[in-house]
Tab-separated table of C-alpha atoms in Angstrom:
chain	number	residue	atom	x	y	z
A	1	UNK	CA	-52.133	98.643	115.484
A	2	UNK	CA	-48.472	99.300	114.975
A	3	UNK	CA	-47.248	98.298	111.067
A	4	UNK	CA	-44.306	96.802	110.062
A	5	UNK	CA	-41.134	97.899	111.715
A	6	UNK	CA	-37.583	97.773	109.816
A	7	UNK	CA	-34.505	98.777	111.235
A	8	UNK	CA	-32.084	100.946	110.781
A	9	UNK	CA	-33.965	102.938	108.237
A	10	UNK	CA	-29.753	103.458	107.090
A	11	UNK	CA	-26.998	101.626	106.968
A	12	UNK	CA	-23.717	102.684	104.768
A	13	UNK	CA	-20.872	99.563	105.329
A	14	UNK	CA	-17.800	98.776	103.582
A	15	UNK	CA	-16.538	95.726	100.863
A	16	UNK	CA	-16.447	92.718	102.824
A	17	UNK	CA	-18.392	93.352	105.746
A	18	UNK	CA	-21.509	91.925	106.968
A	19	UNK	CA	-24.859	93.704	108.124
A	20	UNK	CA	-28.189	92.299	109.660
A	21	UNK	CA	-31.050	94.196	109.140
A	22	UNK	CA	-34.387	93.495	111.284
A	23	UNK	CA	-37.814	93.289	110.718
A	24	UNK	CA	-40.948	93.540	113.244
A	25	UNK	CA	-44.197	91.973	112.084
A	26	UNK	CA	-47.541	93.661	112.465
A	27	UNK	CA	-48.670	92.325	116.233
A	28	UNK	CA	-50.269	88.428	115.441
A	29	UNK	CA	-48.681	88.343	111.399
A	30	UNK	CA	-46.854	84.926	111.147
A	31	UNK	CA	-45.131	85.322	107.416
A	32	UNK	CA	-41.800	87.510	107.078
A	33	UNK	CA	-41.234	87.941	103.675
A	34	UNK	CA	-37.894	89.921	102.387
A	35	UNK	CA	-37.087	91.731	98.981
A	36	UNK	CA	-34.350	93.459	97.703
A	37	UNK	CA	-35.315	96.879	95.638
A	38	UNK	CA	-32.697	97.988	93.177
A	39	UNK	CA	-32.884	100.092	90.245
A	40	UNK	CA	-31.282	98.298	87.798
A	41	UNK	CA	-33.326	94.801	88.962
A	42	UNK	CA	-36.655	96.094	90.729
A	43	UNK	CA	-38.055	94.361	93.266
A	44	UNK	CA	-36.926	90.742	93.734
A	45	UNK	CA	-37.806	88.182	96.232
A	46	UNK	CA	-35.083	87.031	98.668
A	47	UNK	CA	-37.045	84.662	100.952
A	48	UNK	CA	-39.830	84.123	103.488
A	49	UNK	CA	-40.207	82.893	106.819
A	50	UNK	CA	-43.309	81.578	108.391
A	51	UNK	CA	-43.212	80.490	111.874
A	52	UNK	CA	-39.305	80.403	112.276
A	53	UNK	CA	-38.883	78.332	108.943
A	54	UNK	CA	-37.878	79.377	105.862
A	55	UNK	CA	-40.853	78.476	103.318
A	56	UNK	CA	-39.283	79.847	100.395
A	57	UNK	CA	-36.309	81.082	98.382
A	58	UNK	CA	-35.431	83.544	95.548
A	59	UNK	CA	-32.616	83.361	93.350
A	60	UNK	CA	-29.803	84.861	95.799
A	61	UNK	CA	-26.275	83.503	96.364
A	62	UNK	CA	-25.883	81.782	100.130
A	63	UNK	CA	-24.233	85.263	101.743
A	64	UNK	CA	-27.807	86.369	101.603
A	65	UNK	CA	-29.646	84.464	104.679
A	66	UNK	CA	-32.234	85.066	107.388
A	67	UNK	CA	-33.885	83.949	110.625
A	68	UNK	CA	-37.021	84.080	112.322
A	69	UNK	CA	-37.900	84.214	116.053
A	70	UNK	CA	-40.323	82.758	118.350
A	71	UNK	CA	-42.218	86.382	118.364
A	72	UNK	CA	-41.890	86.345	114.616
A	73	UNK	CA	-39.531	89.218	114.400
A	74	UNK	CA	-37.189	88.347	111.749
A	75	UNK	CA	-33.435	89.142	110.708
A	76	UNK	CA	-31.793	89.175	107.354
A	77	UNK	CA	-27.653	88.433	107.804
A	78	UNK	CA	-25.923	89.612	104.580
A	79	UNK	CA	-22.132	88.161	104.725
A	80	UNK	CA	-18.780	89.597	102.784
A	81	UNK	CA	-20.830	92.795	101.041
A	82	UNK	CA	-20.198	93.499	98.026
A	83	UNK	CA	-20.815	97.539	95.901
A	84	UNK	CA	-23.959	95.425	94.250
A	85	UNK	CA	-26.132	94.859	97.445
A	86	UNK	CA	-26.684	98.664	97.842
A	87	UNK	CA	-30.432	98.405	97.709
A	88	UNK	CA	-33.279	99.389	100.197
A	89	UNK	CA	-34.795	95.954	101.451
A	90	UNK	CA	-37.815	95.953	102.338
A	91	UNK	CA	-39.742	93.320	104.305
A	92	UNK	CA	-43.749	92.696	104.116
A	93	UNK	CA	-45.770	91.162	107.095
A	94	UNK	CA	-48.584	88.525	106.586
A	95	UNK	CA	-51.340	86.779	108.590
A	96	UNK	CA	-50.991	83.750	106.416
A	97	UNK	CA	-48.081	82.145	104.789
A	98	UNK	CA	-47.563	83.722	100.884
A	99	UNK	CA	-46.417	79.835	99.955
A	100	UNK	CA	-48.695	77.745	102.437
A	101	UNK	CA	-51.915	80.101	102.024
A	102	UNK	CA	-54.142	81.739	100.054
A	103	UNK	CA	-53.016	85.353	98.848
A	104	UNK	CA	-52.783	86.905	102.277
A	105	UNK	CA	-52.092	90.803	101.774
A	106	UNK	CA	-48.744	91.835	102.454
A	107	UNK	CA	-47.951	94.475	104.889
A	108	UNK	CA	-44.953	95.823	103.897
A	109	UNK	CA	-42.387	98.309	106.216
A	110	UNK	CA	-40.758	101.796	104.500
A	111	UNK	CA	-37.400	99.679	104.095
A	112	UNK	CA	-34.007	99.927	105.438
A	113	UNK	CA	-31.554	101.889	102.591
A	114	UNK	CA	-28.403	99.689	102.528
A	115	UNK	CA	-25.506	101.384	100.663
A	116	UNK	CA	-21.959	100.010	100.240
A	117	UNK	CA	-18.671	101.732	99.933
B	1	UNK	CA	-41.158	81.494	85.021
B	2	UNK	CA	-43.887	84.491	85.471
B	3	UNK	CA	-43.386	87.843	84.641
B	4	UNK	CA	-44.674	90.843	85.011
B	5	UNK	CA	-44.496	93.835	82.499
B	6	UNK	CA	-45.147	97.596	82.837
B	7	UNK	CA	-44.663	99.060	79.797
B	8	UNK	CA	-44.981	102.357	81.151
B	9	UNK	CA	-41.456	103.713	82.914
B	10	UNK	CA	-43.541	107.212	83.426
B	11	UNK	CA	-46.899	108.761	83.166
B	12	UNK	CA	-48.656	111.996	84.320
B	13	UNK	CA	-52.529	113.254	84.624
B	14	UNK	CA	-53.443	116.685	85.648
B	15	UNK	CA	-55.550	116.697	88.672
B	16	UNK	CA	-58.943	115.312	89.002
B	17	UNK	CA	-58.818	113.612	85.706
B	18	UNK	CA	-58.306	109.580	85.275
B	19	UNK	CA	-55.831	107.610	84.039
B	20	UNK	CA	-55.059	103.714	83.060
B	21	UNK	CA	-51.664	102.058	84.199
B	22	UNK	CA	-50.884	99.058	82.155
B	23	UNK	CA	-49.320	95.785	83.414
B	24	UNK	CA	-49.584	92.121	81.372
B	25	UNK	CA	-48.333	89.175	83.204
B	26	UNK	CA	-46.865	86.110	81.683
B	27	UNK	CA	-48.222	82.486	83.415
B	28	UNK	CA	-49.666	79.247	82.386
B	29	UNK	CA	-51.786	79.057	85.930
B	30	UNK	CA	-55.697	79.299	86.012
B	31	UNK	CA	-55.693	80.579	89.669
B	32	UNK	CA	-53.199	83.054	90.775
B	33	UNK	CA	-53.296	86.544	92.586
B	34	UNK	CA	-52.723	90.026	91.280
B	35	UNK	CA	-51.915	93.220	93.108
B	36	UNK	CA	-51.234	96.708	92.364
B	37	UNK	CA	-48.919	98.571	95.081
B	38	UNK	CA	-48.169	102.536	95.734
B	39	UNK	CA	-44.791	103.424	96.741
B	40	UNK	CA	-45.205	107.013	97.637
B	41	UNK	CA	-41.744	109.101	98.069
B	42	UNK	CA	-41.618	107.814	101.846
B	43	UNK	CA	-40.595	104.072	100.260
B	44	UNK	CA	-43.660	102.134	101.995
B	45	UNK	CA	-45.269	99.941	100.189
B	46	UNK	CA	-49.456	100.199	99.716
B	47	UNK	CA	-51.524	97.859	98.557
B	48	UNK	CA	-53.897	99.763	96.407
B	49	UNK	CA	-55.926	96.867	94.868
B	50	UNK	CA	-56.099	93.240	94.953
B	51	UNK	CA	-57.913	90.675	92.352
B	52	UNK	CA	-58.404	86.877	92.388
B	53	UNK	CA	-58.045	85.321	88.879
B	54	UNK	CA	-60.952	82.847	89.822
B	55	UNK	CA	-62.782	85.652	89.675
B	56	UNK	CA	-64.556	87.752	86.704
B	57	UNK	CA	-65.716	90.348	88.545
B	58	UNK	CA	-63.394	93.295	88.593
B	59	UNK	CA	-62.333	95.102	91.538
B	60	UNK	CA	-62.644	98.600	92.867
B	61	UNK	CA	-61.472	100.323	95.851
B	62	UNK	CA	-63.296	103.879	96.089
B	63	UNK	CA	-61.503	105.692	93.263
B	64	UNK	CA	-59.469	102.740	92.249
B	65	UNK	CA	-60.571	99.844	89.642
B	66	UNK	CA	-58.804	97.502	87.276
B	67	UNK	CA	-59.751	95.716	83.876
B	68	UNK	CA	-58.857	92.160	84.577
B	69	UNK	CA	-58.567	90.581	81.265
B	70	UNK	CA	-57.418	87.246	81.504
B	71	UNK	CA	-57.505	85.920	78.611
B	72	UNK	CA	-55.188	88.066	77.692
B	73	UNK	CA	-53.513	88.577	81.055
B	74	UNK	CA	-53.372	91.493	81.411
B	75	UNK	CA	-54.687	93.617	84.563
B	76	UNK	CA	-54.700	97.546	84.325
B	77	UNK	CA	-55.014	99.955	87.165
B	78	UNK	CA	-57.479	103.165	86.439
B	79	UNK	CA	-57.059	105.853	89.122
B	80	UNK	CA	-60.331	107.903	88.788
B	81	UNK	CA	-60.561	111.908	89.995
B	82	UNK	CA	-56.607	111.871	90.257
B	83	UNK	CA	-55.175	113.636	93.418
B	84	UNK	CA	-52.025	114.611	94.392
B	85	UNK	CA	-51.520	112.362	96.588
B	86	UNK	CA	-52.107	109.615	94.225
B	87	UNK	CA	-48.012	110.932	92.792
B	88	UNK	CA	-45.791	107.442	93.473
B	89	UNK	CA	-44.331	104.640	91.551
B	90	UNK	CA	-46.902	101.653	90.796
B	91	UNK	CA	-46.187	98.427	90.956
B	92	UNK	CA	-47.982	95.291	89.423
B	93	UNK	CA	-47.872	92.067	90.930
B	94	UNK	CA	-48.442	88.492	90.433
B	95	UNK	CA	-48.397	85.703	92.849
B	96	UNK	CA	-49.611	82.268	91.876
B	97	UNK	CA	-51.108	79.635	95.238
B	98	UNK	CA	-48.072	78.832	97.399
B	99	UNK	CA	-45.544	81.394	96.056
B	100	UNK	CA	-44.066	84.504	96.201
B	101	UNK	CA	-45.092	87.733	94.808
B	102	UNK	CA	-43.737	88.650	91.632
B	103	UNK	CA	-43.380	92.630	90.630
B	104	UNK	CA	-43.059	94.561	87.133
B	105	UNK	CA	-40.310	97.165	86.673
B	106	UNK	CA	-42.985	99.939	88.160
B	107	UNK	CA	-44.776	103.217	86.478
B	108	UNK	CA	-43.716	106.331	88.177
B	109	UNK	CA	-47.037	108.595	88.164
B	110	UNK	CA	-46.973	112.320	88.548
B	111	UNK	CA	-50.207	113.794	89.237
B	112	UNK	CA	-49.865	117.628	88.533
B	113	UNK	CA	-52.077	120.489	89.928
């Protein structure tokens, strides 16, 4: 069974640009959730998506956004970058929705290493 | 809001012997989730361990066990007959029903030969 997919594994982009980065789901996992993974602020929740809707929210202005798909592949859009969103984001696969169920383990892919110049 | 401490930026154990990984967690649920993830040099995340608040019982995964204490909420990680494989940051995690996860600041463990 394949695990979570994340692509690019890179991505360097300048000031004011925008970047989406993607996110495959282990094959029948319904719950996309995103973090961002800096030094300075660890691991922090940016949102999750269960079955193409967004069931939850972290504490991230609006430039940070996503989308899921009917397949359950999921997108994160970052708009105008800034030198502070150089993190590696990683997203974690789920059978069961982290808000709507019960604990389901998170699957979680090696990350994609965003770094802005 | 909960939070999750590791008090521990950095620890090391020679091979083969154990060692405890601290994490305390700050809620005011009675039924919540906590995890303890590897994140070995290649940056994927592992669950290593996994323990339901409801219950007293504490879990073990072949050479991997905590000490659930919830009284005093706090959930350690023991790593038993250390291997050097076992070398990666450690994370601690919370998640109460119908949230998301919540992680400490991490331990980085080196396991040397």
């Amino acid at each position: 069974k394949a695990g979570v997919t994340q692509t690019p594994r890179y991505l360097i982009k300048t000031r004011g640009q925008q970047v989406t980065l993607s996110c495959s789901p282990i094959s029948g996992h319904r719950s996309v959730s995103w973090y961002q993974q800096t030094p300075g602020q660890g691991l922090q929740f940016l949102f999750e998506y269960f079955s193409e809707t967004q069931r939850n929210k972290g504490n991230f202005p609006g430039r940070f956004s996503g989308r899921q798909f009917s397949n359950s592949r999921s997108e994160m859009n970052v708009s105008t970058l800034e030198l502070g969103d150089s993190a590696l984001y990683l997203c974690a696969s789920s059978l069961v929705s982290m808000v709507g169920g019960a604990g389901g383990e998170a699957f979680f892919g090696q990350g994609t290493r965003l770094t802005v110049v | 809001a909960q939070t999750v401490t590791q008090s521990q930026p950095e620890m090391s154990v020679q091979e083969a012997e154990t060692v405890t990984l601290s994490c305390t967690y700050d809620t005011s649920e009675s039924n919540y989730y906590l995890f303890w993830y590897k994140q070995p040099p290649s940056r994927q995340m592992i669950l290593v361990i996994r323990q339901e608040a409801y219950k007293q019982q504490n879990a073990t995964e072949n050479r991997f066990s905590v000490n659930f204490q919830k009284a005093a909420k706090s959930f350690s990680l023991k790593i038993s007959d250390s291997q050097l494989g076992d070398t990666a940051m450690y994370f601690c995690a919370f998640m109460k029903f119908h949230n998301d996860m919540r992680f400490g600041a991490g331990t980085r463990l080196t396991v040397k030969p």
